[in-house]
Coordinates of C-alpha atoms in Angstrom, one line a residue:
Chain C
M1 CA -18.9 -9.1 32.1
T2 CA -18.0 -11.3 35.1
E3 CA -16.7 -14.1 32.9
Q4 CA -13.0 -14.3 32.7
F5 CA -10.7 -15.8 30.0
P6 CA -9.3 -19.1 31.2
I7 CA -5.7 -17.9 31.2
E8 CA -6.7 -15.1 33.7
A9 CA -8.6 -17.5 35.9
N10 CA -5.4 -19.6 36.2
E11 CA -3.3 -16.6 37.2
V12 CA -5.6 -15.5 40.0
H13 CA -3.6 -17.8 42.3
E14 CA -0.4 -15.9 41.7
V15 CA -0.7 -13.3 44.5
E16 CA 2.9 -13.4 45.8
P17 CA 4.5 -10.0 45.8
V18 CA 7.4 -11.2 43.7
E19 CA 5.0 -12.2 40.9
T20 CA 3.1 -8.9 41.0
G21 CA 6.4 -7.0 40.9
R22 CA 7.5 -8.9 37.8
R23 CA 4.1 -8.6 36.2
A24 CA 4.0 -4.8 36.8
F25 CA 7.5 -4.5 35.4
L26 CA 6.6 -6.4 32.3
G27 CA 3.5 -4.3 31.9
V28 CA 5.5 -1.1 32.1
A29 CA 8.2 -2.5 29.8
A30 CA 5.6 -3.6 27.2
G31 CA 4.0 -0.1 27.4
V32 CA 7.3 1.7 26.9
A33 CA 8.2 -0.6 24.0
G34 CA 4.8 0.0 22.5
L35 CA 5.3 3.8 22.8
C36 CA 8.7 3.5 21.1
Y37 CA 7.0 1.7 18.2
V38 CA 4.2 4.3 17.9
G39 CA 6.9 7.1 18.0
A40 CA 9.1 5.3 15.4
L41 CA 6.1 5.0 13.1
A42 CA 4.5 8.4 13.8
Y43 CA 7.6 10.6 13.5
P44 CA 8.5 9.8 9.9
I45 CA 4.8 9.9 8.8
Y46 CA 4.4 13.3 10.5
R47 CA 7.6 14.7 8.8
Y48 CA 6.5 13.2 5.4
L49 CA 3.0 14.8 5.6
D50 CA 4.4 18.0 6.9
S51 CA 7.1 18.4 4.1
P52 CA 5.2 21.0 2.1
S53 CA 4.8 23.3 5.0
E54 CA 8.5 23.0 5.7
M55 CA 9.2 23.8 2.1
A56 CA 6.8 26.9 2.4
L57 CA 8.8 28.0 5.5
G58 CA 11.9 27.8 3.4
A59 CA 10.3 29.9 0.7
A60 CA 9.0 32.4 3.3
A61 CA 12.6 33.0 4.4
V62 CA 13.0 35.0 1.1
T63 CA 14.0 38.6 1.9
E64 CA 14.1 40.0 -1.6
V65 CA 12.4 39.4 -5.0
T66 CA 13.7 40.8 -8.3
L67 CA 11.0 41.4 -10.9
K68 CA 12.5 41.5 -14.3
D69 CA 11.2 44.2 -16.7
A70 CA 8.7 45.4 -14.0
Q71 CA 10.0 49.0 -14.4
K72 CA 7.9 49.0 -17.7
L73 CA 4.7 48.7 -15.7
P74 CA 2.4 51.5 -16.8
T75 CA 1.0 53.9 -14.3
G76 CA -2.4 53.0 -12.7
S77 CA -1.8 49.3 -13.0
V78 CA -0.7 46.4 -10.8
L79 CA 1.6 43.4 -11.1
M80 CA 0.8 40.4 -9.0
F81 CA 3.8 38.3 -7.9
K82 CA 4.8 35.8 -5.3
F83 CA 6.9 37.0 -2.4
G84 CA 8.2 33.7 -0.9
S85 CA 5.1 31.5 -0.9
S86 CA 2.4 34.2 -0.6
P87 CA 0.9 36.6 -3.2
A88 CA 2.0 40.2 -3.3
M89 CA 1.4 43.2 -5.5
L90 CA 3.4 45.9 -7.1
I91 CA 1.4 49.0 -7.8
H92 CA 2.6 51.8 -10.1
H93 CA 0.4 54.7 -9.1
T94 CA -0.8 57.5 -11.4
D95 CA 1.3 60.0 -9.5
G96 CA 4.4 57.9 -10.4
R97 CA 4.8 56.4 -6.9
W98 CA 5.8 52.7 -6.6
I99 CA 4.1 50.8 -3.8
S100 CA 4.4 47.1 -3.0
L101 CA 2.1 45.4 -0.5
T102 CA 1.3 41.9 0.6
A103 CA -1.9 40.8 -1.2
V104 CA -3.2 38.6 1.6
C105 CA -6.2 40.1 3.4
T106 CA -5.6 40.4 7.1
H107 CA -9.2 39.3 7.8
L108 CA -9.4 35.7 6.6
G109 CA -6.6 35.4 4.1
C110 CA -8.3 36.0 0.7
T111 CA -6.2 37.6 -2.1
V112 CA -7.1 41.3 -2.4
Q113 CA -7.2 43.3 -5.6
Y114 CA -6.1 46.8 -6.6
E115 CA -9.0 48.8 -8.2
P116 CA -7.4 51.8 -10.0
D117 CA -10.7 53.5 -10.8
A118 CA -11.8 53.6 -7.2
D119 CA -8.2 54.1 -6.1
R120 CA -8.5 51.5 -3.4
I121 CA -7.6 47.9 -2.5
H122 CA -10.6 45.7 -2.2
C123 CA -11.2 42.2 -0.8
A124 CA -14.1 40.5 -2.5
C125 CA -14.6 37.9 0.2
H126 CA -16.0 40.2 2.9
G127 CA -15.7 43.7 1.5
G128 CA -12.6 44.8 3.3
V129 CA -11.0 48.0 1.9
Y130 CA -7.4 49.2 2.2
N131 CA -5.5 52.3 1.3
P132 CA -3.5 51.6 -1.9
Y133 CA -0.6 53.9 -0.8
T134 CA 0.0 52.8 2.8
G135 CA -1.9 49.5 3.1
A136 CA -3.9 50.9 6.0
N137 CA -7.2 49.2 6.6
V138 CA -9.9 51.7 5.8
S139 CA -13.2 49.9 6.2
G140 CA -14.8 46.5 6.5
P141 CA -13.7 43.6 8.7
P142 CA -9.9 43.7 8.3
P143 CA -8.3 44.2 11.7
K144 CA -4.8 45.2 10.5
P145 CA -3.1 47.0 7.6
L146 CA -1.5 45.2 4.7
K147 CA 2.3 44.9 5.2
A148 CA 4.3 47.1 2.9
Y149 CA 7.6 46.1 1.1
K150 CA 10.5 48.4 0.1
V151 CA 10.7 49.0 -3.6
T152 CA 13.8 49.8 -5.6
V153 CA 13.3 50.6 -9.3
G154 CA 16.3 49.7 -11.4
A155 CA 17.1 50.1 -15.1
A156 CA 16.1 46.6 -16.0
D157 CA 14.1 45.4 -13.1
V158 CA 12.3 46.3 -9.9
T159 CA 13.5 44.8 -6.6
V160 CA 11.1 44.3 -3.7
S161 CA 12.5 43.6 -0.3
R162 CA 11.3 43.3 3.3
A163 CA 11.1 46.7 4.8
Chain M
M1 CA -21.0 7.1 39.2
T2 CA -17.5 5.5 39.1
T3 CA -15.6 5.2 35.9
K4 CA -16.2 1.4 36.0
S5 CA -20.0 1.8 36.2
I6 CA -20.0 4.4 33.5
A7 CA -18.0 2.0 31.3
N8 CA -20.5 -0.8 32.1
T9 CA -23.4 1.4 31.2
V10 CA -21.9 2.4 27.9
Y11 CA -20.9 -1.2 27.2
S12 CA -24.4 -2.5 27.8
W13 CA -26.0 0.3 25.8
V14 CA -23.8 -0.6 22.8
D15 CA -24.2 -4.4 23.5
E16 CA -28.0 -4.2 23.4
R17 CA -27.8 -2.6 20.0
L18 CA -24.9 -4.4 18.3
G19 CA -24.8 -7.7 20.2
L20 CA -21.2 -7.5 21.2
G21 CA -21.8 -10.2 23.8
E22 CA -22.4 -12.8 21.1
L23 CA -19.2 -11.8 19.3
A24 CA -17.2 -12.1 22.5
K25 CA -18.9 -15.5 23.2
F26 CA -18.0 -16.6 19.7
A27 CA -14.4 -15.4 20.1
R28 CA -14.0 -17.3 23.4
K29 CA -15.3 -20.5 21.9
K30 CA -13.0 -20.3 18.9
T31 CA -10.0 -22.6 19.1
V32 CA -7.0 -23.3 16.9
P33 CA -5.6 -26.9 16.5
V34 CA -2.2 -27.5 18.0
H35 CA 0.1 -29.9 16.2
K36 CA 3.5 -30.1 14.5
Q37 CA 2.4 -28.0 11.5
S38 CA 0.6 -25.3 13.6
F39 CA 3.4 -22.8 12.5
W40 CA 2.0 -22.6 9.1
Y41 CA -1.3 -21.2 10.4
Y42 CA 0.4 -17.8 10.9
W43 CA 1.1 -17.1 7.2
G44 CA -2.5 -16.1 6.4
G45 CA -2.3 -13.5 9.2
I46 CA 1.1 -12.3 8.1
S47 CA -0.3 -11.8 4.6
L48 CA -3.2 -9.9 6.0
F49 CA -0.9 -7.7 8.0
L50 CA 1.3 -6.9 5.0
F51 CA -1.9 -6.1 3.0
L52 CA -2.8 -3.6 5.7
V53 CA 0.7 -2.1 5.4
Q54 CA 0.1 -1.8 1.7
C55 CA -3.2 0.1 2.2
F56 CA -1.6 2.4 4.8
T57 CA 1.7 3.2 2.9
G58 CA -0.3 3.3 -0.4
V59 CA -2.6 6.1 1.0
L60 CA 0.6 8.0 2.1
L61 CA 2.1 7.7 -1.4
L62 CA -1.2 8.9 -2.8
V63 CA -0.7 12.2 -1.0
Y64 CA 2.0 13.2 -3.4
Y65 CA 1.8 10.9 -6.4
R66 CA 0.6 12.4 -9.6
P67 CA -0.4 9.9 -12.4
G68 CA -0.1 10.7 -16.1
A69 CA 2.8 12.6 -17.7
D70 CA 4.0 13.9 -14.3
A71 CA 4.3 10.4 -12.8
Y72 CA 8.1 10.1 -12.8
E73 CA 8.7 13.6 -11.5
S74 CA 6.2 13.1 -8.6
V75 CA 7.9 9.8 -7.6
R76 CA 11.3 11.5 -7.8
Q77 CA 9.9 14.2 -5.5
I78 CA 8.5 11.6 -3.0
T79 CA 11.9 9.8 -3.0
F80 CA 14.3 12.8 -2.8
T81 CA 12.4 15.8 -1.6
M82 CA 9.8 14.8 0.9
H83 CA 11.0 13.9 4.3
F84 CA 11.1 10.1 4.7
G85 CA 9.4 9.7 1.4
W86 CA 12.0 7.2 0.3
L87 CA 11.2 5.2 3.4
I88 CA 7.5 5.1 2.8
R89 CA 8.0 4.2 -0.9
S90 CA 10.5 1.6 0.1
A91 CA 8.1 0.1 2.7
H92 CA 5.4 0.0 0.1
A93 CA 7.5 -1.9 -2.4
W94 CA 9.1 -4.2 0.1
S95 CA 5.9 -5.1 1.8
A96 CA 4.4 -5.9 -1.6
N97 CA 7.2 -8.4 -2.2
L98 CA 6.9 -9.8 1.3
M99 CA 3.2 -10.1 0.9
M100 CA 3.6 -12.1 -2.3
L101 CA 6.0 -14.4 -0.5
S102 CA 3.8 -14.9 2.5
V103 CA 0.8 -15.5 0.3
L104 CA 2.7 -18.2 -1.6
V105 CA 3.7 -19.8 1.7
H106 CA 0.1 -19.6 2.8
M107 CA -1.1 -21.2 -0.4
F108 CA 1.3 -24.1 -0.3
S109 CA 0.7 -24.8 3.4
V110 CA -3.1 -24.9 2.7
F111 CA -2.4 -27.2 -0.2
F112 CA -0.3 -29.7 1.7
M113 CA -2.5 -29.6 4.8
K114 CA -5.4 -30.4 2.4
A115 CA -7.3 -27.4 3.9
Y116 CA -9.1 -27.0 0.5
R117 CA -11.2 -30.1 1.2
S118 CA -14.9 -30.0 2.0
P119 CA -16.3 -27.7 3.5
R120 CA -13.5 -25.3 2.7
E121 CA -13.6 -25.2 -1.1
F122 CA -14.7 -21.6 -1.2
G123 CA -11.8 -20.6 1.0
W124 CA -9.5 -22.1 -1.7
F125 CA -11.2 -20.5 -4.6
S126 CA -11.4 -17.1 -3.0
G127 CA -7.8 -17.4 -1.9
M128 CA -6.7 -18.2 -5.5
M129 CA -8.7 -15.3 -6.7
L130 CA -7.0 -13.0 -4.2
L131 CA -3.6 -14.3 -5.4
A132 CA -4.6 -13.5 -9.0
L133 CA -5.7 -10.0 -7.9
A134 CA -2.5 -9.5 -5.9
S135 CA -0.4 -10.3 -9.0
V136 CA -2.4 -7.6 -10.9
F137 CA -1.8 -5.3 -8.0
G138 CA 1.9 -6.0 -8.4
F139 CA 2.0 -5.7 -12.1
S140 CA 0.0 -2.4 -12.2
G141 CA 1.9 -0.9 -9.3
Y142 CA 5.2 -1.7 -10.9
L143 CA 4.5 0.8 -13.8
L144 CA 3.5 3.7 -11.6
P145 CA 7.0 5.2 -11.1
M146 CA 7.4 5.3 -14.9
D147 CA 11.2 4.6 -14.8
E148 CA 13.0 2.5 -17.4
L149 CA 12.5 -0.8 -15.6
S150 CA 8.8 -0.3 -15.1
F151 CA 8.3 0.9 -18.7
F152 CA 9.9 -2.2 -20.2
A153 CA 8.4 -4.6 -17.6
T154 CA 4.9 -3.4 -18.6
K155 CA 5.8 -3.4 -22.3
V156 CA 6.9 -7.1 -22.2
G157 CA 4.2 -8.1 -19.7
L158 CA 1.4 -6.9 -22.0
E159 CA 2.8 -8.9 -24.9
I160 CA 1.4 -12.0 -23.1
P161 CA -2.3 -11.1 -23.4
A162 CA -1.5 -9.7 -26.9
A163 CA -0.5 -13.3 -28.0
I164 CA -4.0 -14.6 -27.4
P165 CA -5.6 -15.2 -30.9
V166 CA -8.1 -12.7 -32.2
I167 CA -9.1 -10.8 -29.0
G168 CA -5.5 -10.6 -27.6
P169 CA -4.4 -7.4 -29.4
I170 CA -7.7 -5.7 -28.5
I171 CA -7.3 -6.6 -24.8
A172 CA -3.7 -5.5 -24.8
N173 CA -4.5 -2.1 -26.5
L174 CA -7.3 -1.5 -24.0
L175 CA -5.0 -2.2 -21.1
R176 CA -2.2 -0.1 -22.5
G177 CA -4.5 2.7 -23.7
G178 CA -3.0 2.6 -27.3
P179 CA -0.5 0.6 -29.2
D180 CA 2.4 1.6 -26.9
V181 CA 3.1 2.1 -23.2
S182 CA 2.6 5.8 -22.5
E183 CA 1.2 8.3 -20.0
F184 CA -2.2 6.9 -20.9
T185 CA -1.1 3.5 -19.6
V186 CA 0.1 4.9 -16.3
Q187 CA -3.1 6.8 -15.8
R188 CA -5.3 3.8 -16.3
F189 CA -3.0 1.5 -14.4
F190 CA -3.3 4.0 -11.6
A191 CA -7.1 3.9 -11.6
L192 CA -6.8 0.1 -11.6
H193 CA -4.3 0.0 -8.8
V194 CA -5.9 2.4 -6.4
V195 CA -9.6 2.1 -7.1
V196 CA -10.7 -0.9 -9.1
L197 CA -8.5 -3.6 -7.5
P198 CA -9.1 -2.5 -3.9
A199 CA -12.8 -2.3 -4.6
V200 CA -12.7 -6.0 -5.7
F201 CA -10.0 -7.2 -3.4
I202 CA -11.3 -6.0 0.0
P203 CA -14.8 -7.5 -0.2
L204 CA -13.3 -10.8 -1.4
L205 CA -10.8 -10.7 1.4
A206 CA -13.6 -10.1 3.9
F207 CA -15.4 -13.2 2.4
H208 CA -12.2 -15.2 2.7
L209 CA -11.7 -14.2 6.4
W210 CA -15.4 -14.8 7.2
L211 CA -15.0 -18.3 5.8
V212 CA -12.1 -18.9 8.2
Q213 CA -14.3 -17.9 11.1
K214 CA -17.1 -20.1 9.9
H215 CA -15.2 -23.3 9.3
G216 CA -12.2 -22.7 11.6
N217 CA -8.6 -23.8 10.9
A218 CA -8.3 -27.1 9.0
A219 CA -6.0 -29.7 10.6
P220 CA -3.9 -31.9 8.3
P221 CA -5.3 -35.4 7.5
S222 CA -2.8 -37.0 9.9
E223 CA -4.3 -35.0 12.7
E224 CA -7.9 -35.6 11.6
A225 CA -7.2 -39.3 11.7
K226 CA -6.4 -39.2 15.4
P227 CA -9.3 -39.7 17.9
A228 CA -10.7 -36.5 19.3
S229 CA -9.2 -37.1 22.7
Q230 CA -5.6 -37.1 21.3
R231 CA -6.1 -33.8 19.4
K232 CA -4.9 -30.7 21.1
S233 CA -6.1 -27.1 20.6
M234 CA -5.6 -23.7 22.0
P235 CA -8.1 -20.9 22.5
F236 CA -8.0 -18.2 19.8
M237 CA -8.6 -15.5 22.5
P238 CA -6.1 -14.6 23.7
N239 CA -3.5 -17.4 23.1
F240 CA -3.5 -17.6 19.3
L241 CA -4.2 -13.9 18.9
V242 CA -1.2 -12.9 21.0
K243 CA 1.0 -15.2 18.9
D244 CA -0.5 -13.8 15.8
L245 CA 0.3 -10.3 16.9
A246 CA 3.8 -11.4 17.8
M247 CA 4.2 -12.5 14.2
W248 CA 2.9 -9.2 13.0
I249 CA 5.5 -7.4 15.1
I250 CA 8.2 -9.7 13.7
S251 CA 6.9 -8.9 10.2
L252 CA 7.0 -5.2 10.9
N253 CA 10.6 -5.4 12.1
V254 CA 11.7 -7.4 9.1
L255 CA 9.9 -4.9 6.8
A256 CA 11.4 -1.9 8.6
L257 CA 14.9 -3.4 8.4
L258 CA 14.6 -4.3 4.7
A259 CA 13.0 -1.0 3.8
S260 CA 15.6 1.2 5.5
I261 CA 18.7 -0.9 4.8
F262 CA 17.9 -1.6 1.2
P263 CA 15.9 1.4 0.0
W264 CA 13.9 0.8 -3.1
Q265 CA 15.7 2.3 -6.1
L266 CA 14.3 4.7 -8.7
G267 CA 15.8 4.3 -12.2
K268 CA 16.1 6.8 -15.0
Q269 CA 13.0 8.3 -16.4
Y270 CA 11.5 6.2 -19.2
D271 CA 12.4 7.2 -22.7
A272 CA 10.4 5.5 -25.5
L273 CA 13.5 5.9 -27.8
A274 CA 16.1 4.4 -25.4
P275 CA 17.1 0.8 -25.7
A276 CA 16.1 -1.6 -22.9
P277 CA 18.7 -1.6 -20.0
L278 CA 21.0 -4.6 -19.7
G279 CA 20.0 -7.3 -17.2
I280 CA 16.3 -6.4 -17.3
H281 CA 14.1 -9.1 -15.9
P282 CA 10.6 -9.6 -14.4
E283 CA 10.0 -9.4 -10.7
W284 CA 10.8 -12.7 -8.9
Y285 CA 7.2 -13.6 -8.5
F286 CA 6.7 -13.3 -12.3
M287 CA 9.9 -15.0 -13.2
A288 CA 8.6 -18.6 -13.0
P289 CA 5.5 -18.0 -15.2
F290 CA 7.6 -16.0 -17.7
E291 CA 10.3 -18.7 -17.9
M292 CA 7.6 -21.5 -18.2
L293 CA 6.0 -19.6 -21.1
K294 CA 9.5 -19.2 -22.7
L295 CA 10.4 -22.9 -22.3
L296 CA 7.0 -24.1 -23.6
G297 CA 7.5 -21.8 -26.5
L298 CA 10.9 -23.4 -27.2
V299 CA 9.3 -26.9 -27.5
F300 CA 7.5 -25.7 -30.6
S301 CA 10.3 -24.5 -32.8
G302 CA 10.7 -24.0 -36.5
K303 CA 7.5 -23.5 -38.4
L304 CA 5.5 -24.2 -35.3
A305 CA 7.1 -21.4 -33.4
A306 CA 4.1 -19.1 -33.9
L307 CA 2.0 -21.9 -32.4
G308 CA 4.4 -22.2 -29.6
E309 CA 3.5 -19.0 -27.8
I310 CA -0.2 -19.9 -27.9
A311 CA 0.4 -23.5 -26.9
G312 CA 2.6 -22.3 -24.1
I313 CA -0.2 -20.0 -22.8
L314 CA -2.7 -22.8 -23.2
I315 CA -0.6 -25.4 -21.3
F316 CA 0.2 -22.9 -18.6
T317 CA -3.5 -21.9 -18.2
L318 CA -4.4 -25.6 -18.0
G319 CA -1.9 -26.1 -15.2
I320 CA -3.5 -23.2 -13.3
V321 CA -7.0 -24.5 -13.9
L322 CA -5.9 -27.9 -12.6
W323 CA -4.4 -26.3 -9.5
L324 CA -7.6 -24.2 -9.0
L325 CA -9.9 -27.2 -9.2
I326 CA -7.9 -29.4 -6.8
P327 CA -10.8 -29.6 -4.3
F328 CA -12.9 -31.5 -6.9
Y329 CA -10.4 -34.2 -7.8
D330 CA -8.9 -34.5 -4.3
P331 CA -12.1 -34.6 -2.1
N332 CA -12.2 -36.0 1.4
L333 CA -12.0 -39.7 0.5
E334 CA -11.1 -42.5 2.8
S335 CA -8.7 -43.9 0.2
G336 CA -5.4 -42.1 0.4
R337 CA -4.3 -42.8 -3.2
R338 CA -5.9 -39.7 -4.7
G339 CA -4.7 -37.6 -1.8
R340 CA -1.1 -38.8 -2.5
R341 CA -1.5 -37.8 -6.2
A342 CA -2.5 -34.3 -5.2
H343 CA 0.5 -34.2 -2.9
Y344 CA 2.8 -35.1 -5.8
F345 CA 1.2 -32.4 -7.9
G346 CA 2.0 -29.9 -5.2
L347 CA 5.6 -31.1 -4.9
F348 CA 5.9 -30.9 -8.7
A349 CA 4.5 -27.4 -8.7
I350 CA 7.0 -26.2 -6.1
F351 CA 9.8 -28.0 -8.1
A352 CA 8.7 -26.4 -11.3
L353 CA 8.5 -22.9 -9.8
L354 CA 11.9 -23.1 -8.2
V355 CA 13.6 -24.6 -11.2
T356 CA 12.1 -22.1 -13.7
T357 CA 12.9 -19.2 -11.4
A358 CA 16.5 -20.4 -11.1
I359 CA 16.8 -20.8 -14.9
G360 CA 15.2 -17.4 -15.3
Y361 CA 17.9 -15.7 -13.1
W362 CA 20.6 -17.9 -14.5
T363 CA 19.9 -16.7 -18.1
I364 CA 19.7 -13.0 -17.4
R365 CA 21.8 -11.3 -19.9

């Protein structure tokens, strides 16, 4: 470890302050230039790899989804659809009520399912249960309710929008 | 414990197990000859750098590329939808071309410095093998976007193995995945380009680089003839390494400028029913071999025309074999006559490559 490269051994004599000043300046300049290179390479690569999440952000900006012919959905059944980039469900309850909720479990993000027989929303991953009318978390690990959307039933379609 | 003593402890722990000290000792002892032709020593390193760029940008393209029927759409997406996708694709294509160029410069500098002579024959053979693999890399990669140009380039290119008697059509069909270029072709070219070729190329490259470490840089015969006291050299660490890295930075700058100022184009999606576009021609590094085959084919006209294609391939192959075997008929002899003959062969090869490339571009219709 004590051995030195010959070039460094030669430069040990250069102890004048002017030389150290120039050397320090060159060192800093080389460091700054190196950082510029790293930045110039890293920035486009980061943006390139991150493109899909930006696209998803664009999709998430959606405020309204129109589901054609969804007004024909029979009672006691569910229609799964994409609201922006995440799954959502439109439930036509047996009492005629239309309810739309996000289908992403608030626990760890699994997609939940509507069970008409049990009249509940169930997450198979960890057994979370939600109320199918309000989206409230009833039992199991989910910490928060499922977010509800506003539903407008038209003559030829159903429009779901952010509440 | 101070930072320095911690670093020393860690270093000696690793050193005991991996023998880093020996490596460092080897690196310090390594020297590079200094003479008028020293400039040409950098071209192997430049080729290596550009290959690393290929690996890196290739993996980035792999993130979004989809082979098969969806190939064109995925390249269109990379080029026009993903941020900076055009730049990464452009850098991949440009560095492929620059790598072919620097590999050719490297090959000819080795040839004229007679660096293939004993004990460096394996360096020459492995280098030629790497060049052949690099050409296949280029050929297979060219198809992957599946635009008009790549479709027809592959179609025409595969007619060459197809001209080999008896086994030719079988080989061509295997490469194509059927009688015509289709999504099957792009799928298998993809497997070739990203799995098979790297798996063969990288170990061979490691062997090639190990040989350079083992035998050191060859000096041209004019230097070898000088007495040892008159020969100059510089230490590899850090002098040559720093210069090598400077060359890498220059290469990176050239690549960045070319890739961003002249972004690589994407043509129309291929259509098996559409006619070949006007002015279609092989990539520059395939132009010379193509033109040579064409010219050799012209020599045999009339009834012998069918023979011409085969004869062309044969004569061309013979030339490559002669080139490959140069270490055997130009060994390290005291008499300079054979050495001069090899020199003329090299000059002739350069002349033939330049002239046929020029004719090729001249006669584009």
